Amino acid sequence: QMGNEWRNMTMKKRNQWMILLIALVLSTGLLAGCGNEKPSAIGIVDMQKVMTENGKIKEMQEQLNKKAQEITTTLEKERATLKPEEFQQKEQLAYAEFMKMKQDFESKIQLQIQTVLEGIAKEKKLGAVIYKNGLAWGGIDITEDVLKKLQ
């Protein structure tokens, strides 16, 4: 019965199944490792703590807050002198500029944190790093390591 189903599958379908099977075998082999190594540990990082205690990140957040305040002040001054449609256009441009600045900061922070996490994971031989907020039990807390290396 199974042989007939296999023969009746299209070549494309068979190739998809073979690729899936090969991927499954390879991933199982990678997870198993060499056999005599102990299972990889899991690192945990408290991102809220990293975001509030790291000097660089706090500085970036302060710059964002300052920019938001500047934009608000400028717009409030111009509200009275501009026509409603001109004001709305100016407000949209200011918002777009602020969002670009915010995204640039977030990208920079994300890249730095990713680099640090990868380095610590290699250093401590961690199989994975997860965010702390959803963890009930276990793992190795690497938050302090991340904070030190982000300096």
CSV table of C-alpha atoms in Angstrom, one decimal:
chain,number,residue,atom,x,y,z
A,1,GLN,CA,0.0,0.0,0.0
A,2,MET,CA,2.7,2.5,1.0
A,3,GLY,CA,4.8,1.7,-2.0
A,4,ASN,CA,1.9,2.5,-4.4
A,5,GLU,CA,1.4,5.9,-2.7
A,6,TRP,CA,5.2,6.7,-3.1
A,7,ARG,CA,5.1,5.7,-6.8
A,8,ASN,CA,2.0,7.8,-7.4
A,9,MET,CA,3.5,11.0,-5.9
A,10,THR,CA,4.8,13.5,-8.3
A,11,MET,CA,8.6,13.9,-8.6
A,12,LYS,CA,8.3,17.4,-7.0
A,13,LYS,CA,6.4,16.0,-4.0
A,14,ARG,CA,8.9,13.2,-3.6
A,15,ASN,CA,11.8,15.7,-3.7
A,16,GLN,CA,10.0,17.8,-1.0
A,17,TRP,CA,9.6,14.7,1.2
A,18,MET,CA,13.2,13.7,0.7
A,19,ILE,CA,14.5,17.3,1.6
A,20,LEU,CA,12.3,17.2,4.7
A,21,LEU,CA,13.6,13.8,5.7
A,22,ILE,CA,17.2,14.9,5.1
A,23,ALA,CA,16.7,18.1,7.1
A,24,LEU,CA,15.1,16.0,9.9
A,25,VAL,CA,18.0,13.6,10.0
A,26,LEU,CA,20.6,16.4,10.0
A,27,SER,CA,18.9,18.4,12.7
A,28,THR,CA,18.6,15.3,14.9
A,29,GLY,CA,22.3,14.7,14.4
A,30,LEU,CA,23.1,18.3,15.3
A,31,LEU,CA,21.0,18.1,18.4
A,32,ALA,CA,22.5,14.8,19.5
A,33,GLY,CA,26.1,16.2,19.0
A,34,CYS,CA,28.9,13.8,19.4
A,35,GLY,CA,27.0,11.7,21.9
A,36,ASN,CA,29.3,12.0,24.8
A,37,GLU,CA,28.8,15.7,25.4
A,38,LYS,CA,26.3,16.8,28.0
A,39,PRO,CA,23.2,18.7,26.7
A,40,SER,CA,23.7,22.4,26.0
A,41,ALA,CA,22.6,24.8,28.6
A,42,ILE,CA,20.2,27.6,28.0
A,43,GLY,CA,21.1,31.2,28.8
A,44,ILE,CA,18.5,33.7,30.0
A,45,VAL,CA,18.7,37.4,29.6
A,46,ASP,CA,16.4,40.0,31.3
A,47,MET,CA,16.0,42.5,28.5
A,48,GLN,CA,14.1,44.9,30.6
A,49,LYS,CA,17.0,45.2,33.0
A,50,VAL,CA,19.5,45.6,30.1
A,51,MET,CA,17.3,48.3,28.5
A,52,THR,CA,17.1,50.3,31.8
A,53,GLU,CA,20.6,49.8,33.2
A,54,ASN,CA,22.8,50.1,30.2
A,55,GLY,CA,24.3,53.6,29.9
A,56,LYS,CA,24.4,53.7,26.0
A,57,ILE,CA,20.8,52.6,25.8
A,58,LYS,CA,19.7,55.1,28.4
A,59,GLU,CA,21.5,57.8,26.5
A,60,MET,CA,19.8,56.9,23.3
A,61,GLN,CA,16.4,56.9,25.0
A,62,GLU,CA,17.1,60.3,26.5
A,63,GLN,CA,18.0,61.6,23.0
A,64,LEU,CA,14.7,60.2,21.7
A,65,ASN,CA,12.8,61.9,24.5
A,66,LYS,CA,14.6,65.2,23.8
A,67,LYS,CA,13.8,65.0,20.1
A,68,ALA,CA,10.2,64.2,20.8
A,69,GLN,CA,10.0,67.2,23.2
A,70,GLU,CA,11.7,69.5,20.5
A,71,ILE,CA,9.2,68.3,17.9
A,72,THR,CA,6.2,68.9,20.2
A,73,THR,CA,7.4,72.4,21.2
A,74,THR,CA,8.1,73.4,17.6
A,75,LEU,CA,4.7,72.1,16.4
A,76,GLU,CA,2.9,73.9,19.2
A,77,LYS,CA,4.5,77.2,18.2
A,78,GLU,CA,3.7,76.7,14.5
A,79,ARG,CA,0.1,75.5,15.1
A,80,ALA,CA,-1.2,79.1,15.4
A,81,THR,CA,0.6,80.4,12.3
A,82,LEU,CA,-0.1,77.6,9.8
A,83,LYS,CA,-3.2,76.6,8.0
A,84,PRO,CA,-4.7,73.3,9.3
A,85,GLU,CA,-3.6,71.3,6.2
A,86,GLU,CA,0.0,72.8,6.3
A,87,PHE,CA,0.2,72.0,10.0
A,88,GLN,CA,-1.0,68.5,9.5
A,89,GLN,CA,1.6,68.0,6.7
A,90,LYS,CA,4.4,69.4,9.0
A,91,GLU,CA,3.2,67.2,11.8
A,92,GLN,CA,3.4,64.1,9.6
A,93,LEU,CA,6.9,64.9,8.4
A,94,ALA,CA,8.1,65.5,12.0
A,95,TYR,CA,6.5,62.2,13.1
A,96,ALA,CA,8.2,60.4,10.2
A,97,GLU,CA,11.6,61.9,11.1
A,98,PHE,CA,11.1,60.9,14.7
A,99,MET,CA,10.1,57.3,13.8
A,100,LYS,CA,13.2,57.0,11.5
A,101,MET,CA,15.5,58.2,14.4
A,102,LYS,CA,13.7,55.7,16.7
A,103,GLN,CA,14.1,52.8,14.3
A,104,ASP,CA,17.8,53.7,13.7
A,105,PHE,CA,18.4,53.6,17.5
A,106,GLU,CA,16.5,50.3,17.9
A,107,SER,CA,18.4,48.7,15.0
A,108,LYS,CA,21.7,49.8,16.5
A,109,ILE,CA,20.8,48.5,19.9
A,110,GLN,CA,19.5,45.2,18.5
A,111,LEU,CA,22.7,44.7,16.5
A,112,GLN,CA,24.9,45.4,19.6
A,113,ILE,CA,22.8,43.1,21.8
A,114,GLN,CA,22.8,40.3,19.2
A,115,THR,CA,26.6,40.5,18.9
A,116,VAL,CA,27.0,40.4,22.6
A,117,LEU,CA,24.6,37.5,23.1
A,118,GLU,CA,26.3,35.5,20.4
A,119,GLY,CA,29.7,36.1,22.0
A,120,ILE,CA,28.5,35.1,25.5
A,121,ALA,CA,26.7,32.0,24.1
A,122,LYS,CA,29.9,30.8,22.6
A,123,GLU,CA,32.0,31.7,25.6
A,124,LYS,CA,29.6,29.9,28.0
A,125,LYS,CA,28.8,27.1,25.5
A,126,LEU,CA,25.1,27.8,25.6
A,127,GLY,CA,22.8,26.0,23.1
A,128,ALA,CA,20.3,28.9,23.2
A,129,VAL,CA,19.5,32.2,24.8
A,130,ILE,CA,15.9,33.1,25.7
A,131,TYR,CA,14.3,36.2,27.2
A,132,LYS,CA,13.5,36.0,30.9
A,133,ASN,CA,10.0,37.3,31.0
A,134,GLY,CA,8.3,34.1,30.0
A,135,LEU,CA,10.6,31.6,31.9
A,136,ALA,CA,9.1,29.7,34.8
A,137,TRP,CA,12.2,27.7,35.8
A,138,GLY,CA,15.8,26.9,34.9
A,139,GLY,CA,18.5,28.3,32.7
A,140,ILE,CA,21.7,30.3,33.3
A,141,ASP,CA,21.1,34.0,33.8
A,142,ILE,CA,23.5,36.0,31.6
A,143,THR,CA,22.0,39.4,32.1
A,144,GLU,CA,25.0,40.8,34.0
A,145,ASP,CA,27.4,39.5,31.4
A,146,VAL,CA,25.4,41.3,28.7
A,147,LEU,CA,25.4,44.5,30.7
A,148,LYS,CA,29.2,44.3,31.2
A,149,LYS,CA,29.9,43.6,27.5
A,150,LEU,CA,27.6,46.3,26.2
A,151,GLN,CA,29.7,49.0,27.9
